[in-house]
Amino acid sequence: MKTAQAGTLESMDCLVTASEAEKGKGIFITMEGSNIARFRDSILKTAKTTLQEMGIKDVILSIQYNGANDIVLKARVEAAAKALIGGDN
Amino acid sequence: MALRRTMLYLPGNNPNMLIRGHLFKPDGVILDLEDSVALSEKDAARILVREVLKNIDFGGCEVTVRINGLDTPFWKKDLEEVIPCGIDGIRVPKVETPKDIELLDEAISEIESKNNIPEGKIQITCLLETALGIWNAYHIATASKRVTAICPGGEDLRADLKTSRSETSEELVGPRRMVVLAAHAAKVDPLDTVFSDITDDEGLRRETEWIKQIGFQGKSVIHPNQIPIIHDVFTPTEKEIAQAKKIVQAAKEAAEKGLGAVSVDGKMVDKPVVKRAEYTLQKAGLLEGGE
């Protein structure tokens, strides 16, 4: 399975791993990290919105969260997804 | 004149520094896509820097982005992502000839035009990191109206000069003086390279005092702790402030009376001296920034 990563495990960051999903399977997101319960909904919303804006319908995302805000999370999801689909062309 | 006493480098793939760097109150921040970003992280850093630029208010800091070199496949993508985000300028590494700046100028103009940004808004700071770049400093500084500052390199320049770092940085004395001379001749700011030993406050103060004395207007910074030391050195003395106040006041009174000439303590002062006095007050935080 093809995968791509973006981000780090440093403070105020997150490590996002994007993996290919079969067509029609939709977006599947798993999360772990500090205070994850508190921010789960917000992280999910940002990640899904970012993928939808990119036109990505089927992907598996794993987010290792370490205090990233929405700006950073969005950037990391976009970078991982772009790397997965083959650069930013 | 924009205040450029301290320009703080923020690694482009480090959210913590990108988001918090300006809180240490440098005069400018440089979001770095070049040396501080690993080759495998270039795309991720570019996206992160773009999002930070779009969403973070950097207060009064001048915001520039150091792009990747013109000899890499990254620099055009860097420009396309960051110019539409409201930055003040681009810092470009390893400039060697005026042709480099013409190429960059053209690419910037195209992006400005596409994004309805007034032509010429994006400024350029040139890093001169080779002997050839230093030799061509004046011609580089005058190659485009966008160029507002030039800086000598540090480690890359030492390598190109086939020398190494000494305790007093003797090896960079000549290049630094050439950059100061070229910059002032071209009416752009000479800005110094970084002081890389972040634990040596005394050494930093000594070097900053020296570069100020030979004509530099500021210094690049790699750690927030260096900012107050450099600001302290570049902040004018009480005597300089008092003299500057006198000159600015005299110029104001002369203008109100419709007089062209300004006299202070029995001596005539001309326009550049008044401008310099205003800049002194600006550095002391007593006057708002001008052009």
Coordinates of N, CA, C and O in Angstrom, one line a residue, chain B residues 6-12 17-18 21 26 28-36 64-67 91-93 125-127 129 151-153 192-195 219-224 226-227:
Chain B
T6 N 17.4 43.7 13.2 CA 17.4 42.2 13.4 C 16.4 41.6 12.4 O 15.3 42.0 12.4
M7 N 16.9 40.6 11.7 CA 16.0 39.8 10.8 C 16.2 38.3 11.3 O 17.2 37.7 11.1
L8 N 15.1 37.8 11.9 CA 15.2 36.5 12.5 C 14.8 35.4 11.6 O 13.7 35.4 11.0
Y9 N 15.7 34.4 11.4 CA 15.4 33.3 10.5 C 14.5 32.3 11.3 O 14.7 32.0 12.5
L10 N 13.4 31.9 10.6 CA 12.5 30.9 11.2 C 12.5 29.7 10.3 O 12.1 29.8 9.1
P11 N 12.9 28.5 10.8 CA 12.9 27.3 9.9 C 11.6 27.0 9.3 O 10.6 26.9 10.1
G12 N 11.5 26.8 8.0 CA 10.2 26.7 7.3 C 9.4 25.5 7.6 O 8.2 25.4 7.3
M17 N 8.4 27.7 15.7 CA 9.1 28.9 15.5 C 8.4 29.8 14.5 O 8.4 31.0 14.6
L18 N 7.8 29.2 13.5 CA 7.1 30.0 12.5 C 6.0 30.8 13.1 O 5.7 32.0 12.7
G21 N 7.9 33.1 16.3 CA 9.1 33.9 16.1 C 8.9 35.4 16.3 O 9.8 36.0 16.9
P26 N 11.7 40.9 16.7 CA 12.8 41.3 15.8 C 12.2 42.4 14.9 O 10.9 42.5 14.8
G28 N 12.4 42.1 11.7 CA 11.9 41.4 10.6 C 12.0 39.9 10.8 O 12.8 39.4 11.7
V29 N 11.1 39.1 10.1 CA 11.3 37.7 10.2 C 11.5 37.1 8.8 O 11.1 37.7 7.8
I30 N 12.3 36.1 8.7 CA 12.6 35.4 7.4 C 12.2 34.0 7.5 O 12.7 33.2 8.3
L31 N 11.1 33.7 6.9 CA 10.6 32.3 6.9 C 11.4 31.6 5.9 O 11.5 31.9 4.7
D32 N 12.1 30.6 6.4 CA 13.2 30.0 5.5 C 12.8 28.7 4.9 O 12.4 27.7 5.5
L33 N 12.9 28.7 3.5 CA 12.6 27.5 2.8 C 13.9 26.8 2.3 O 13.9 25.8 1.7
E34 N 15.0 27.5 2.6 CA 16.3 27.0 2.0 C 17.0 26.1 3.0 O 16.6 24.9 3.3
D35 N 18.1 26.6 3.6 CA 19.1 25.7 4.3 C 18.5 25.0 5.5 O 19.0 23.9 5.8
S36 N 17.5 25.5 6.1 CA 17.0 24.9 7.4 C 16.0 23.8 7.0 O 15.5 23.1 7.9
T64 N 9.7 38.5 5.2 CA 10.3 38.0 4.0 C 10.4 36.5 4.0 O 10.4 35.9 5.1
V65 N 10.6 35.9 2.9 CA 10.8 34.5 2.7 C 12.1 34.2 2.0 O 12.3 34.8 1.0
R66 N 12.9 33.4 2.6 CA 14.1 32.9 1.9 C 13.7 31.8 1.0 O 13.4 30.7 1.5
I67 N 13.8 32.0 -0.3 CA 13.5 30.9 -1.2 C 14.7 30.0 -1.4 O 15.8 30.4 -1.0
R91 N 14.0 36.8 0.1 CA 15.5 36.8 0.3 C 16.0 35.7 -0.6 O 15.5 34.5 -0.5
V92 N 16.9 36.0 -1.4 CA 17.4 35.0 -2.4 C 18.9 34.7 -2.2 O 19.7 35.5 -2.1
P93 N 19.1 33.4 -2.0 CA 20.5 32.9 -1.7 C 21.4 32.9 -2.9 O 20.9 32.8 -4.1
T125 N 16.0 40.9 -1.1 CA 17.3 41.0 -0.4 C 18.2 39.9 -1.0 O 17.8 38.8 -1.1
C126 N 19.4 40.3 -1.3 CA 20.3 39.4 -2.0 C 21.4 38.9 -1.0 O 22.0 39.7 -0.4
L127 N 21.5 37.6 -1.0 CA 22.6 37.0 -0.2 C 23.8 36.7 -1.1 O 23.6 36.0 -2.2
E129 N 27.0 35.0 -1.4 CA 27.7 33.9 -0.6 C 28.9 33.3 -1.4 O 29.3 32.2 -1.0
C151 N 23.4 41.2 1.6 CA 24.1 40.6 2.8 C 25.2 39.7 2.3 O 25.0 38.9 1.4
P152 N 26.3 39.8 3.1 CA 27.4 38.8 2.8 C 27.0 37.5 3.4 O 26.3 37.4 4.3
G153 N 27.6 36.4 2.8 CA 27.3 35.1 3.3 C 28.3 34.8 4.5 O 29.1 35.6 4.8
D192 N 24.2 42.4 7.8 CA 25.3 41.4 8.1 C 24.7 40.0 8.2 O 23.5 39.7 8.4
T193 N 25.7 39.1 8.0 CA 25.4 37.6 8.2 C 25.1 37.3 9.7 O 25.3 38.1 10.5
V194 N 24.8 36.0 9.9 CA 24.4 35.6 11.3 C 25.7 35.4 12.1 O 26.8 35.3 11.6
F195 N 25.5 35.5 13.4 CA 26.6 35.1 14.4 C 26.2 33.8 14.9 O 25.2 33.6 15.6
K219 N 21.5 43.0 11.2 CA 22.2 41.7 11.2 C 21.1 40.6 11.1 O 20.1 40.7 11.8
S220 N 21.4 39.5 10.4 CA 20.5 38.4 10.4 C 20.7 37.6 11.8 O 21.8 37.6 12.3
V221 N 19.7 37.0 12.2 CA 19.7 36.4 13.6 C 19.2 35.0 13.5 O 18.2 34.7 12.8
I222 N 19.8 34.1 14.3 CA 19.3 32.7 14.2 C 18.7 32.2 15.5 O 18.2 31.1 15.6
H223 N 18.8 33.1 16.6 CA 18.2 32.7 17.9 C 17.6 33.9 18.5 O 18.2 35.0 18.5
P224 N 16.4 33.8 19.1 CA 15.7 35.0 19.7 C 16.5 35.7 20.7 O 16.5 36.9 20.9
Q226 N 19.5 36.5 20.7 CA 20.4 37.5 20.1 C 19.8 38.8 19.8 O 20.5 39.8 19.7
I227 N 18.5 38.9 19.8 CA 17.8 40.1 19.4 C 18.0 41.3 20.3 O 18.4 42.4 19.8

